Short mmCIF file of N, CA and C in Angstrom, two decimals:
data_model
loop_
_atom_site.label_atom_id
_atom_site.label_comp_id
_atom_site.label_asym_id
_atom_site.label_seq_id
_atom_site.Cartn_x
_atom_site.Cartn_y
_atom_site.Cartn_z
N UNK A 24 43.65 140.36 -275.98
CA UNK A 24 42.38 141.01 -275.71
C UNK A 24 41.69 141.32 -277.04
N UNK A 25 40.36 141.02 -276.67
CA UNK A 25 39.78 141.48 -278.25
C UNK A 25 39.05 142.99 -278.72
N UNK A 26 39.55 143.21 -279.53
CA UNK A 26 39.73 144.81 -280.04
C UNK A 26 37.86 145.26 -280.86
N UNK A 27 37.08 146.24 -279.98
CA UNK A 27 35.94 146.71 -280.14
C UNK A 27 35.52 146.32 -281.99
N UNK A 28 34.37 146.20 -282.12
CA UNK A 28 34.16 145.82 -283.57
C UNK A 28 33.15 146.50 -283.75
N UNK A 29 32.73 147.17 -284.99
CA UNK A 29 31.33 148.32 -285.24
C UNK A 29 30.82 147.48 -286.76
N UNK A 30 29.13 147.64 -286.67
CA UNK A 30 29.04 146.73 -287.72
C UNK A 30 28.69 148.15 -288.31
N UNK A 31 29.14 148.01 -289.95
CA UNK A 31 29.16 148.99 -290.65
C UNK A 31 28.37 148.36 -292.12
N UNK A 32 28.14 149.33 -293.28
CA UNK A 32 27.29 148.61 -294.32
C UNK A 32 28.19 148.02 -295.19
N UNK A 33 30.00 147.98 -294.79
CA UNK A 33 31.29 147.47 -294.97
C UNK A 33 31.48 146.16 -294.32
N UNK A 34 30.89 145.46 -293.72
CA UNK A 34 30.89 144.56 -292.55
C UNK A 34 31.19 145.44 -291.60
N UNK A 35 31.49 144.13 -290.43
CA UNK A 35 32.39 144.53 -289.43
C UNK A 35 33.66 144.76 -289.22
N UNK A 36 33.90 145.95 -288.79
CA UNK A 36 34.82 147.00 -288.55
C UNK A 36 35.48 147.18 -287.27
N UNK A 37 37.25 146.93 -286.90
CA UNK A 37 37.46 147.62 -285.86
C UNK A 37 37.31 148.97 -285.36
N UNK A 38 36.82 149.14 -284.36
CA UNK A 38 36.03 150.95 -284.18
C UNK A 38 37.55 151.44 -284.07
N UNK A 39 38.73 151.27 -283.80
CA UNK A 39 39.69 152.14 -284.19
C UNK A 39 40.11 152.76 -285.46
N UNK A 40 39.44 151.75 -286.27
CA UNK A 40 39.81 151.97 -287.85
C UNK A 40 38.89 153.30 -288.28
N UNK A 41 37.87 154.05 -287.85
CA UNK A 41 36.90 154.81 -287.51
C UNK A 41 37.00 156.32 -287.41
N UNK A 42 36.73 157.04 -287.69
CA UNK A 42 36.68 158.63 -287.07
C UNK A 42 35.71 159.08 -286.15
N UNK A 43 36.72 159.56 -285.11
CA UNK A 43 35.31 159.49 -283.78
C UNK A 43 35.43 161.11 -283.65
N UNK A 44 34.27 161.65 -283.65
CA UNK A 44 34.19 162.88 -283.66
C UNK A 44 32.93 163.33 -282.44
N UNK A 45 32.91 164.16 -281.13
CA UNK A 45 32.23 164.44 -280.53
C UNK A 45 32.09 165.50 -280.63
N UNK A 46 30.86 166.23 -279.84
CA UNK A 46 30.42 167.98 -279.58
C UNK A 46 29.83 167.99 -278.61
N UNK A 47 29.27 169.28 -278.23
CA UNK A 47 28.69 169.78 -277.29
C UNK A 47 27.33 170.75 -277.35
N UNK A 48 26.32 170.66 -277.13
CA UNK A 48 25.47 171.59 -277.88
C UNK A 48 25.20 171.66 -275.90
N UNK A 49 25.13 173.14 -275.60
CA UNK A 49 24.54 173.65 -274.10
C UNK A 49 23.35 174.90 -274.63
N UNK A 50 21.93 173.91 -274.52
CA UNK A 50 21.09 175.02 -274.77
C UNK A 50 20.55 175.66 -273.24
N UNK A 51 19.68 176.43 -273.01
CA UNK A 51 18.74 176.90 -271.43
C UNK A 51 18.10 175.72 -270.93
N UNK A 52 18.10 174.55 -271.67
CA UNK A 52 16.64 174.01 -270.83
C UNK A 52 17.35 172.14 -270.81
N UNK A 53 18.76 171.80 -271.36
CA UNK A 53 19.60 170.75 -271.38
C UNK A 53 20.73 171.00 -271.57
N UNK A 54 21.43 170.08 -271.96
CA UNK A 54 23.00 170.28 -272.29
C UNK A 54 23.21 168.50 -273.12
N UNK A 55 23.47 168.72 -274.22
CA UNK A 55 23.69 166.99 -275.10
C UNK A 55 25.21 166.91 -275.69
N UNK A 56 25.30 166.00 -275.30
CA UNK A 56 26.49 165.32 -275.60
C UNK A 56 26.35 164.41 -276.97
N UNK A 57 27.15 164.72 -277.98
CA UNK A 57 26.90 163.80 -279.61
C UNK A 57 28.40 162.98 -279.87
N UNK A 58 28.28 161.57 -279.41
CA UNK A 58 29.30 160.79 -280.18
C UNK A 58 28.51 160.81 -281.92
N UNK A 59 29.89 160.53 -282.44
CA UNK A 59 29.52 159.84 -284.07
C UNK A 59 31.11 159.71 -284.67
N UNK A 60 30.66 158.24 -284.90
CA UNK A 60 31.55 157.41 -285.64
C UNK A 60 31.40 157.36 -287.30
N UNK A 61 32.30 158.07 -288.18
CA UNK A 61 32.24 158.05 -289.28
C UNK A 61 33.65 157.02 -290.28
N UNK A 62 33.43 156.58 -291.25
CA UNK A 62 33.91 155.25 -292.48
C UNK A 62 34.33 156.18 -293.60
N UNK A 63 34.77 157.24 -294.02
CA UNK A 63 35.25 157.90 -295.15
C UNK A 63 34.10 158.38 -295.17
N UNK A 64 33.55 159.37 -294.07
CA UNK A 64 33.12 160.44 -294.16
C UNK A 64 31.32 159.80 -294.07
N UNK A 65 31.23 159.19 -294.16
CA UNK A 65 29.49 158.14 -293.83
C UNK A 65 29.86 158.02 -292.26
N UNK A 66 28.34 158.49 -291.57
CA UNK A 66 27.94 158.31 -290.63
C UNK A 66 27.46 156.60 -290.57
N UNK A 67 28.26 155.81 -289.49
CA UNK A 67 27.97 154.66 -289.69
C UNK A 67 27.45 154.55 -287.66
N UNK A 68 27.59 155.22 -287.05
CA UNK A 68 26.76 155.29 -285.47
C UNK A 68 26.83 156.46 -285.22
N UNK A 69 25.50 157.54 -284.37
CA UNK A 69 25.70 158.15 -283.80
C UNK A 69 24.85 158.10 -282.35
N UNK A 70 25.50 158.39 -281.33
CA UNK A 70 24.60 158.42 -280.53
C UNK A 70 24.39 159.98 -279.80
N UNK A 71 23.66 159.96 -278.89
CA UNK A 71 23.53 161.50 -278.29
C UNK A 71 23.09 161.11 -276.51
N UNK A 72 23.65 161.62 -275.66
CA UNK A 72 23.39 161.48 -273.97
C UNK A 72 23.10 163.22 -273.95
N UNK A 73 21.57 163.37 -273.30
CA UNK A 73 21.11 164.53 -272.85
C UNK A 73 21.28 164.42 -271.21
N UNK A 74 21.25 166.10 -270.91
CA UNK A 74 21.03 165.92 -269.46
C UNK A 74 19.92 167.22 -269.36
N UNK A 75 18.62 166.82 -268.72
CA UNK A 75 17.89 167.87 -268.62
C UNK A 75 18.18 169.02 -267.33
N UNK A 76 18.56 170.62 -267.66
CA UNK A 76 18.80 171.45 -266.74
C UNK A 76 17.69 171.52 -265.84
N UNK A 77 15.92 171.20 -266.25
CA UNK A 77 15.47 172.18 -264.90
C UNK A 77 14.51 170.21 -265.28
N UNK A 78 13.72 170.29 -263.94
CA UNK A 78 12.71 168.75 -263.83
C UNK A 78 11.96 169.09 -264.93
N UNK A 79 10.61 168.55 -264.68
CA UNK A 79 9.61 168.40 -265.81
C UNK A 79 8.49 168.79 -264.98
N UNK A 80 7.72 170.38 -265.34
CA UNK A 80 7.15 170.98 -264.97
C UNK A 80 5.48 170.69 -265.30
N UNK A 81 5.10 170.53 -264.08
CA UNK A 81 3.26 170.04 -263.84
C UNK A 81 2.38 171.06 -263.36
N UNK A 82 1.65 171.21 -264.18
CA UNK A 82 0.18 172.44 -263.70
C UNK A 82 -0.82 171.29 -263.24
N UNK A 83 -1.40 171.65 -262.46
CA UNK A 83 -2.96 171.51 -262.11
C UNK A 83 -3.71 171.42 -262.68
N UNK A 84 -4.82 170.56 -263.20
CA UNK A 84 -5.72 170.52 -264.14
C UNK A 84 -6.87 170.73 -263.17
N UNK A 85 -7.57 171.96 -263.16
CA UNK A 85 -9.31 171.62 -262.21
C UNK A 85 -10.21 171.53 -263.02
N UNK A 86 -10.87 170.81 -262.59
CA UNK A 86 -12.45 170.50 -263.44
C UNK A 86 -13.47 169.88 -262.29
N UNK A 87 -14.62 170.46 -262.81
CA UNK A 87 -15.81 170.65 -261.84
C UNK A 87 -16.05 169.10 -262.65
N UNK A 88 -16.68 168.71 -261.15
CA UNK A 88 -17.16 167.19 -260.98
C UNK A 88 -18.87 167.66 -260.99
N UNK A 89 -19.63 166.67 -261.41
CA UNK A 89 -21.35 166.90 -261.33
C UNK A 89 -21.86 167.84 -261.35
N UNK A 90 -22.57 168.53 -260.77
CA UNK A 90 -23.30 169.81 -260.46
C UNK A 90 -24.78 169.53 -261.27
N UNK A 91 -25.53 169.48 -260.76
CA UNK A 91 -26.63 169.40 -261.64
C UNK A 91 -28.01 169.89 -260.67
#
């Protein structure tokens, strides 16, 4: 089987060879999830998956049409 590869400014890299370090940041209004893959301490990928806690909130815009 062939073993994941990360292109790095080293070439390409098996991502096991890698430091995988995740977190958690839970603010009021999401919650994000942070992969990042670091090479002797260089950030060589990071990614981030949000999840939004509340929808995406819409006001009403009124505005008078003609009048003359």
């Amino acid at each position: 089987m062939n073993e994941p590869m990360i292109h790095t400014s080293h070439g390409n890299l098996p991502v096991a060879s890698l430091q995988y370090e995740t977190r958690w940041e839970d603010a009021p209004d999401y919650i994000k999830f942070v992969e990042v893959y670091r090479l002797d301490g260089e950030v060589v990928r990071e990614s981030a998956h949000v999840y939004a806690k509340r929808g995406l909130l819409c006001e009403p815009v009124v505005q008078q049409i003609g009048g003359g």
